[in-house]
XYZ file of C-alpha atoms in Angstrom:
559
model
C 85.140 -32.464 82.645
C 82.264 -34.616 83.924
C 80.687 -37.507 82.011
C 77.707 -35.451 80.831
C 79.909 -32.691 79.399
C 82.075 -35.310 77.716
C 79.000 -36.925 76.185
C 77.572 -33.603 74.980
C 80.861 -32.571 73.359
C 81.848 -35.956 71.982
C 81.440 -35.062 68.288
C 83.332 -31.785 68.754
C 86.041 -33.801 70.478
C 86.114 -36.106 67.465
C 86.610 -33.046 65.233
C 89.724 -32.099 67.237
C 91.077 -35.646 67.046
C 90.349 -35.855 63.311
C 91.973 -32.451 62.741
C 95.113 -33.544 64.583
C 95.212 -36.724 62.525
C 94.661 -34.733 59.329
C 97.671 -32.476 59.932
C 100.156 -35.292 60.518
C 98.754 -37.590 57.826
C 98.954 -34.899 55.151
C 102.682 -34.627 55.717
C 103.141 -38.236 54.679
C 102.337 -37.355 51.069
C 102.136 -33.584 50.644
C 105.757 -33.301 49.497
C 105.355 -35.810 46.670
C 104.152 -33.127 44.257
C 107.091 -30.917 45.255
C 109.776 -33.381 44.129
C 110.631 -31.429 40.941
C 110.734 -28.189 42.977
C 113.116 -29.713 45.513
C 115.379 -30.963 42.716
C 115.428 -27.463 41.250
C 115.697 -25.323 44.421
C 117.790 -27.501 46.747
C 119.709 -29.554 44.158
C 118.448 -32.639 45.964
C 119.779 -35.988 44.815
C 117.579 -39.063 44.528
C 118.828 -40.351 47.867
C 118.088 -37.018 49.523
C 114.605 -36.950 48.008
C 113.961 -40.386 49.503
C 115.100 -39.211 52.916
C 113.157 -35.948 52.781
C 109.958 -37.870 52.127
C 110.645 -40.986 54.205
C 112.741 -39.558 57.053
C 109.489 -38.324 58.567
C 107.976 -41.787 58.257
C 111.109 -43.442 59.645
C 111.084 -41.528 62.938
C 107.289 -41.616 63.073
C 107.141 -45.417 62.868
C 110.134 -45.949 65.139
C 108.576 -44.011 68.028
C 104.905 -44.971 67.765
C 104.935 -47.961 70.115
C 106.827 -46.032 72.772
C 104.605 -42.974 72.402
C 101.466 -45.099 72.750
C 102.736 -46.711 75.947
C 103.745 -43.347 77.417
C 100.333 -41.899 76.599
C 98.648 -44.792 78.400
C 100.783 -44.209 81.489
C 101.177 -40.417 81.726
C 98.105 -39.150 79.883
C 96.859 -39.239 76.307
C 95.665 -35.630 76.156
C 99.070 -34.364 77.322
C 100.858 -36.555 74.777
C 98.630 -35.212 72.000
C 99.232 -31.572 72.910
C 102.982 -32.042 73.360
C 103.082 -33.694 69.955
C 101.250 -30.757 68.366
C 103.767 -28.296 69.856
C 106.771 -30.318 68.614
C 105.162 -30.753 65.201
C 104.445 -27.021 64.903
C 107.978 -25.881 65.734
C 109.502 -28.540 63.462
C 107.193 -27.402 60.636
C 108.486 -23.845 60.957
C 112.068 -25.116 60.944
C 111.353 -27.182 57.810
C 109.908 -24.157 56.043
C 113.128 -22.234 56.708
C 115.523 -25.035 55.657
C 118.281 -23.874 53.313
C 119.532 -27.258 52.117
C 118.305 -30.774 51.505
C 120.192 -32.099 54.536
C 118.622 -29.484 56.808
C 115.193 -30.451 55.520
C 115.884 -34.125 56.235
C 116.714 -33.270 59.867
C 113.689 -31.032 60.434
C 111.332 -33.515 58.788
C 112.657 -36.156 61.170
C 111.828 -33.853 64.098
C 108.302 -33.560 62.714
C 108.145 -37.345 62.964
C 108.662 -37.119 66.743
C 105.611 -34.875 67.026
C 103.582 -37.112 64.752
C 104.427 -40.195 66.824
C 103.052 -38.508 69.951
C 99.893 -37.336 68.185
C 98.640 -40.317 66.202
C 98.211 -43.030 68.877
C 96.609 -40.478 71.190
C 93.845 -39.761 68.669
C 92.517 -43.317 68.507
C 93.047 -44.153 72.189
C 91.196 -40.967 73.238
C 88.412 -41.892 70.833
C 87.944 -45.235 72.598
C 87.403 -43.438 75.889
C 85.095 -40.720 74.527
C 82.610 -42.924 72.647
C 81.015 -45.555 74.882
C 78.039 -46.500 72.727
C 79.068 -49.354 70.382
C 77.162 -47.975 67.379
C 78.556 -44.461 67.827
C 82.067 -45.763 68.401
C 81.963 -47.823 65.217
C 80.775 -44.732 63.318
C 83.497 -42.596 64.912
C 86.163 -45.129 63.947
C 84.810 -45.117 60.400
C 85.196 -41.337 60.255
C 88.650 -41.580 61.847
C 89.691 -44.143 59.225
C 88.295 -41.954 56.437
C 90.437 -39.043 57.616
C 93.509 -41.270 58.000
C 93.208 -42.586 54.459
C 91.825 -39.569 52.635
C 94.277 -37.113 54.197
C 97.154 -39.041 52.680
C 95.426 -38.886 49.308
C 94.632 -35.185 49.788
C 98.301 -34.378 50.385
C 99.216 -34.049 46.690
C 96.085 -31.960 46.038
C 96.776 -29.481 48.820
C 100.469 -29.462 47.945
C 99.630 -28.712 44.320
C 97.332 -25.847 45.312
C 100.015 -24.303 47.528
C 102.711 -24.718 44.863
C 100.476 -22.962 42.333
C 100.905 -19.642 44.155
C 103.759 -20.204 46.617
C 107.060 -22.056 46.912
C 107.500 -25.448 48.568
C 108.045 -23.670 51.902
C 104.286 -23.074 52.132
C 103.506 -26.768 52.630
C 105.149 -26.461 56.058
C 104.012 -22.968 57.056
C 100.369 -23.973 56.514
C 100.611 -26.353 59.492
C 101.254 -23.616 62.045
C 97.843 -21.843 62.218
C 96.052 -25.188 62.137
C 98.078 -26.442 65.088
C 97.354 -23.289 67.108
C 93.607 -23.812 66.609
C 93.871 -27.500 67.540
C 95.845 -26.737 70.706
C 93.234 -24.247 71.915
C 90.274 -26.463 70.996
C 91.884 -29.569 72.458
C 92.541 -27.894 75.786
C 88.818 -27.109 76.089
C 87.182 -30.146 74.486
C 89.340 -33.188 75.164
C 89.147 -35.153 78.421
C 92.140 -36.255 80.434
C 92.648 -39.948 79.882
C 95.174 -42.555 80.929
C 95.194 -46.190 81.955
C 93.567 -46.684 85.359
C 95.994 -49.471 86.195
C 99.360 -47.893 85.433
C 101.798 -50.588 84.393
C 105.522 -50.214 84.707
C 107.292 -48.746 81.720
C 109.486 -51.013 79.625
C 112.525 -48.839 78.784
C 114.563 -51.742 77.393
C 111.695 -52.780 75.121
C 111.196 -49.168 74.054
C 114.869 -48.776 73.177
C 115.014 -52.063 71.286
C 111.827 -51.266 69.337
C 113.115 -47.841 68.282
C 116.575 -49.071 67.280
C 115.224 -52.135 65.472
C 112.571 -50.275 63.487
C 114.933 -47.429 62.611
C 117.618 -49.813 61.336
C 115.197 -51.970 59.333
C 113.455 -48.961 57.826
C 116.797 -47.317 57.025
C 117.801 -50.392 55.038
C 114.446 -50.495 53.258
C 114.470 -46.789 52.409
C 118.126 -46.706 51.340
C 117.901 -49.800 49.135
C 116.414 -48.044 46.065
C 119.465 -45.800 45.674
C 122.200 -48.051 47.085
C 120.877 -51.402 45.869
C 119.669 -54.436 47.777
C 123.134 -56.033 47.736
C 124.981 -52.921 48.946
C 127.101 -53.927 51.992
C 125.704 -51.067 54.098
C 122.116 -52.051 53.332
C 122.788 -55.722 54.066
C 124.700 -54.961 57.277
C 122.222 -52.431 58.667
C 119.207 -54.500 57.627
C 120.656 -57.639 59.220
C 121.533 -55.765 62.400
C 118.021 -54.321 62.497
C 116.513 -57.787 62.123
C 118.653 -59.030 65.021
C 117.541 -56.127 67.209
C 113.889 -56.779 66.333
C 114.408 -60.446 67.255
C 115.956 -59.337 70.555
C 112.934 -57.078 71.145
C 110.545 -59.992 70.596
C 112.564 -62.231 72.935
C 112.635 -59.530 75.615
C 108.898 -58.848 75.387
C 108.128 -62.555 75.760
C 110.136 -62.860 78.970
C 109.240 -59.829 81.106
C 106.284 -59.294 83.410
C 105.033 -55.977 81.970
C 105.891 -55.864 78.252
C 105.325 -52.773 76.155
C 103.840 -54.964 73.405
C 102.371 -58.228 74.611
C 103.378 -60.787 72.003
C 100.356 -62.874 72.949
C 98.369 -60.453 70.803
C 99.776 -62.181 67.727
C 98.339 -65.524 68.840
C 94.996 -64.119 67.728
C 94.768 -64.645 63.931
C 92.314 -61.756 63.721
C 94.899 -59.338 65.136
C 97.662 -60.632 62.863
C 95.570 -60.711 59.685
C 94.215 -57.209 60.287
C 97.743 -55.843 60.764
C 98.846 -57.462 57.505
C 95.839 -55.930 55.736
C 96.545 -52.417 57.032
C 100.256 -52.684 56.236
C 99.723 -53.686 52.620
C 96.900 -51.218 51.975
C 99.262 -48.404 52.912
C 102.037 -50.146 50.992
C 99.863 -49.755 47.897
C 98.751 -46.180 48.565
C 102.128 -44.659 49.425
C 104.001 -46.607 46.775
C 101.686 -45.698 43.924
C 101.496 -42.047 45.039
C 105.282 -41.725 45.107
C 105.497 -43.208 41.625
C 102.407 -41.605 40.099
C 103.066 -38.035 41.191
C 106.259 -38.196 39.150
C 104.372 -39.919 36.320
C 101.712 -37.201 36.126
C 104.189 -34.314 36.253
C 107.202 -35.644 34.355
C 105.630 -38.113 31.907
C 102.239 -36.502 31.291
C 103.506 -32.942 31.765
C 100.976 -31.706 34.341
C 101.750 -28.864 36.736
C 101.819 -29.670 40.486
C 98.281 -28.309 40.862
C 96.995 -30.222 37.836
C 98.671 -33.398 39.091
C 97.182 -32.974 42.549
C 93.681 -32.307 41.247
C 93.840 -35.348 38.993
C 94.530 -37.487 42.052
C 91.460 -36.023 43.802
C 89.122 -38.915 42.839
C 91.174 -41.166 45.084
C 90.527 -39.084 48.195
C 86.865 -38.486 47.319
C 86.188 -42.196 46.933
C 87.899 -43.026 50.238
C 85.999 -40.267 52.049
C 82.724 -41.726 50.784
C 83.493 -45.419 51.238
C 85.364 -45.593 54.573
C 82.426 -44.431 56.761
C 80.185 -46.971 54.980
C 82.499 -49.895 55.721
C 80.914 -50.683 59.130
C 77.566 -51.001 57.335
C 79.138 -53.423 54.864
C 80.468 -55.412 57.835
C 76.966 -55.503 59.318
C 75.590 -56.858 56.035
C 78.203 -59.394 54.907
C 80.778 -59.695 57.697
C 84.379 -58.703 58.361
C 86.030 -61.440 56.309
C 84.288 -60.556 53.043
C 84.627 -56.791 53.488
C 88.360 -56.784 54.282
C 89.265 -59.639 51.928
C 87.149 -58.209 49.119
C 88.609 -54.748 49.715
C 92.121 -56.130 49.348
C 91.144 -57.869 46.103
C 89.816 -54.551 44.768
C 92.997 -52.799 45.904
C 95.064 -55.375 44.019
C 92.936 -54.920 40.885
C 93.341 -51.143 41.119
C 97.121 -51.437 41.357
C 97.087 -53.859 38.418
C 95.153 -51.329 36.312
C 97.652 -48.614 37.250
C 100.440 -50.943 36.079
C 99.216 -50.586 32.475
C 99.603 -46.793 32.099
C 101.080 -45.701 28.733
C 103.688 -43.021 28.050
C 101.078 -40.594 26.694
C 97.382 -39.919 27.275
C 97.574 -42.154 30.327
C 95.190 -40.347 32.657
C 92.033 -42.360 31.796
C 93.862 -45.557 32.744
C 95.343 -43.954 35.857
C 92.060 -42.542 37.190
C 90.279 -45.859 36.636
C 92.958 -47.643 38.632
C 93.047 -45.207 41.548
C 89.239 -45.206 41.863
C 89.161 -49.009 42.147
C 92.148 -48.912 44.506
C 90.530 -46.235 46.695
C 87.246 -48.147 46.935
C 89.153 -51.211 48.093
C 91.169 -49.224 50.624
C 88.028 -47.617 51.991
C 86.545 -51.058 52.606
C 89.633 -52.289 54.439
C 90.700 -49.479 56.758
C 87.880 -49.168 59.319
C 87.096 -52.907 59.708
C 90.806 -53.773 59.909
C 91.358 -51.032 62.488
C 88.463 -52.339 64.571
C 89.818 -55.881 64.248
C 93.162 -54.750 65.643
C 91.636 -52.769 68.497
C 88.945 -55.366 69.125
C 91.601 -58.004 69.743
C 92.966 -56.054 72.722
C 91.662 -55.076 76.162
C 90.853 -51.368 76.419
C 93.568 -50.993 79.055
C 95.999 -51.448 76.141
C 94.210 -48.942 73.884
C 97.267 -46.700 73.496
C 99.672 -49.488 72.579
C 97.040 -51.079 70.338
C 96.488 -47.772 68.580
C 100.239 -47.310 68.236
C 100.556 -50.812 66.774
C 97.823 -49.991 64.261
C 99.539 -46.736 63.356
C 102.963 -48.386 63.142
C 101.624 -50.830 60.567
C 100.364 -47.874 58.504
C 103.697 -46.080 58.592
C 105.669 -49.278 58.021
C 103.444 -50.088 55.074
C 103.914 -46.606 53.650
C 107.685 -46.702 54.049
C 107.828 -50.159 52.512
C 105.641 -49.017 49.623
C 107.911 -46.105 48.734
C 111.088 -48.118 49.222
C 110.104 -51.453 47.683
C 108.089 -50.131 44.736
C 110.739 -47.460 44.189
C 113.470 -50.094 44.327
C 111.681 -52.367 41.870
C 111.120 -49.460 39.510
C 114.757 -48.381 39.796
C 115.906 -51.934 39.065
C 114.215 -51.602 35.663
C 114.785 -47.887 35.034
C 118.524 -47.561 35.660
C 119.827 -50.417 33.485
C 117.276 -49.524 30.820
C 118.480 -45.926 30.713
C 122.112 -47.050 30.592
C 121.483 -49.480 27.739
C 119.193 -47.296 25.612
C 121.164 -44.069 25.998
C 124.473 -45.799 25.323
C 122.996 -47.257 22.135
C 121.850 -43.748 21.162
C 125.393 -42.392 21.564
C 124.628 -40.107 24.514
C 127.631 -39.118 26.639
C 128.149 -41.102 29.852
C 128.022 -38.045 32.198
C 124.531 -37.282 30.867
C 123.549 -40.939 31.274
C 124.754 -40.936 34.893
C 122.596 -37.896 35.624
C 119.581 -39.415 33.901
C 119.931 -42.649 35.894
C 119.412 -40.776 39.185
C 115.708 -40.063 38.586
C 113.296 -39.406 35.752
C 112.591 -35.913 37.130
C 116.300 -35.143 37.248
C 116.809 -36.541 33.735
C 114.118 -34.353 32.176
C 115.081 -31.242 34.168
C 118.820 -31.502 33.443
C 118.219 -32.269 29.771
C 116.204 -29.063 29.445
C 118.538 -26.798 31.447
C 122.128 -28.056 31.020
C 124.089 -25.735 28.699
C 125.580 -27.241 25.553
C 123.029 -30.013 25.027
C 121.501 -29.955 21.557
C 117.701 -30.007 21.217
C 117.951 -33.415 19.545
C 119.966 -34.893 22.419
C 117.639 -33.337 25.006
C 114.645 -34.857 23.212
C 116.346 -38.265 23.135
C 117.115 -38.117 26.857
C 113.525 -37.113 27.618
C 112.022 -39.853 25.450
C 114.252 -42.634 26.758
C 113.900 -41.616 30.419
C 110.108 -41.473 30.155
C 109.885 -44.831 28.369
C 112.142 -46.596 30.864
C 110.276 -45.060 33.795
C 106.934 -46.299 32.465
C 108.440 -49.743 31.851
C 109.533 -49.726 35.484
C 106.004 -48.800 36.594
C 104.582 -51.749 34.672
C 106.790 -54.297 36.430
C 106.871 -52.752 39.918
C 103.111 -52.276 40.174
C 102.344 -55.786 38.929
C 104.547 -57.219 41.670
C 102.836 -54.937 44.199
C 99.425 -56.173 43.014
C 100.511 -59.772 43.610
C 101.684 -58.949 47.147
C 98.338 -57.316 47.987
C 96.460 -60.291 46.554
C 98.408 -62.482 48.967
C 97.170 -60.260 51.810
C 93.610 -60.888 50.606
C 94.237 -64.627 50.906
C 95.417 -64.118 54.509
C 92.305 -62.063 55.294
C 89.949 -64.674 53.853
C 91.750 -67.407 55.790
C 92.219 -65.801 59.216
C 89.624 -63.090 59.743
C 86.305 -64.170 61.283
C 83.189 -64.201 59.134
C 81.593 -61.885 61.692
C 83.124 -59.816 64.452
C 81.415 -61.701 67.277
C 82.917 -64.977 66.015
C 86.313 -63.943 67.405
C 86.703 -62.283 70.768
C 90.040 -61.260 72.145
C 92.212 -64.161 73.203
C 94.132 -61.801 75.450
C 92.761 -61.324 78.903
C 93.504 -58.352 81.085
C 92.020 -55.493 83.060
C 89.668 -53.259 81.122
C 89.412 -49.506 81.293
C 85.961 -47.907 81.461
C 82.703 -49.733 80.878
C 82.569 -53.374 81.869
C 84.404 -55.618 79.394
C 83.589 -53.392 76.413
C 86.170 -53.837 73.643
C 86.186 -53.133 69.953
C 85.187 -56.727 69.330
C 81.895 -55.959 71.065
C 81.693 -52.644 69.228
C 82.110 -54.311 65.864
C 79.847 -57.215 66.791
C 77.221 -54.769 67.976
C 76.789 -53.590 64.412
C 74.936 -56.848 63.875
C 73.298 -57.031 67.325
C 72.175 -53.403 67.684
C 68.642 -54.021 66.565
C 68.135 -56.713 69.216
C 69.668 -54.486 71.902
C 67.549 -51.500 70.941
C 64.386 -53.576 70.981
C 65.292 -54.868 74.447
C 65.905 -51.336 75.700
C 62.574 -50.175 74.296
C 60.806 -53.073 76.001
C 62.369 -52.156 79.355
C 61.244 -48.557 78.875
C 57.695 -49.694 78.047
C 57.653 -51.927 81.123
C 58.776 -49.050 83.312
C 56.069 -46.833 81.857
C 53.414 -49.465 82.529
C 54.683 -49.919 86.069
C 54.558 -46.187 86.758
C 50.874 -46.083 85.779
C 49.927 -49.009 87.947
C 49.902 -51.615 85.196
C 51.361 -55.073 85.259
C 55.003 -55.497 84.380
C 55.751 -58.483 82.209
C 58.238 -60.932 83.639
């Protein structure tokens, strides 16, 4: 494909990249509305539910850095298409799973495909859009899809569960992937780093093992407890492996992830912002999809539709974020967006046990507006801190922070909630004279408590009502505490953004030097800074064109 064809098809190419991103991002959240169905059909325990939802994220995050580096070396288009094939076959296997453990395994395989797809989408985008204004707009649309698709997951899942079983949320991926494979083969250019650096297999292995161990400890902690010996041992071992990875990367000639990137405060602050935005989104969605269905009594479709304002707001706001940056600068947009995200989470933390939707929708709208302001500018800050030769690894780093943030959100917010819910259920139900076997079941999850109370033979209506009332009250109490702590963490991220991000993009160029791929020295720092300088550049271009026109007619060219 020559440069002219690539230019003419660039927006169609973006549609393929956005579609690929949409498919894998939906699977981060689409199963949240199916939690009660999985409890009923697969007899899934709380721990298994955590792994079904987060096993995908675990493998996804653990492989992203390696997948980004391999795409840079061997070809980003090939990595994207291989990822789509793996994701499609794993989706079919997930749809046919007969047990919770089988579903955990197949969801993990989907994570391998997702890890190949996601970094390829953003790194291909950097090589398709050369014009700074168009590239900033394309990144805004990419960020809107990345954020809104996660919010759309419960909506689409609810629609599918209205007429089909939970298996449909996996089967729906297959026709979409077939279309994307065909379109991508025609529309996407071949792209890889012009200066192929040596692979870093030791760094790749250490990064995978370290991230997997740390994330395992984080994800397992809600059910096992933070002081469980397995959690402490695995988490500590993971931290040691991550430390070994950092040491290794600092002392080899061609590192997979150049640790000098973190010397740039802009790069570090933007990664913190992205991590905690997704921490908020995934954590509140995991909690609130159970709140809407179990506490408020909505069906999966009703619950999904009532979360729709979140995705609509993000779809509208994220593409406008570059304009906000042009008007008031990166620091205020990202920092202010994090403040709004914190306020939204704080509002959500006040939901009552009944008639709570007005409070919930107010909170998620404010939260979504804040997220929309953060995602595109923070993404550009990450990519703008790196040379384009490192586009794949930079994209993978950006995507890893998203997945890490999401996994942390589910695990940490879930753990905080469980720390309130479980002892509260034990105390209140014991005081009410409820049998210990019923209490043990209720302590597993609020969905399990309500479902078992309604279906277990021999339980009187009065006892079932008591179990339902206590479980709901303790769950809401847990929401209040967990979400307030989450709001404080996000507010801290806002402080970091205000302190470290530049007032304007052109105030902070990359501190990392290296060979650049494509147009001379054009990085995302220039792309973001060009939002403010475009008018000057356009006027200069118009003046050159006018001079050429005068010259061609025999006039005098101004010097």
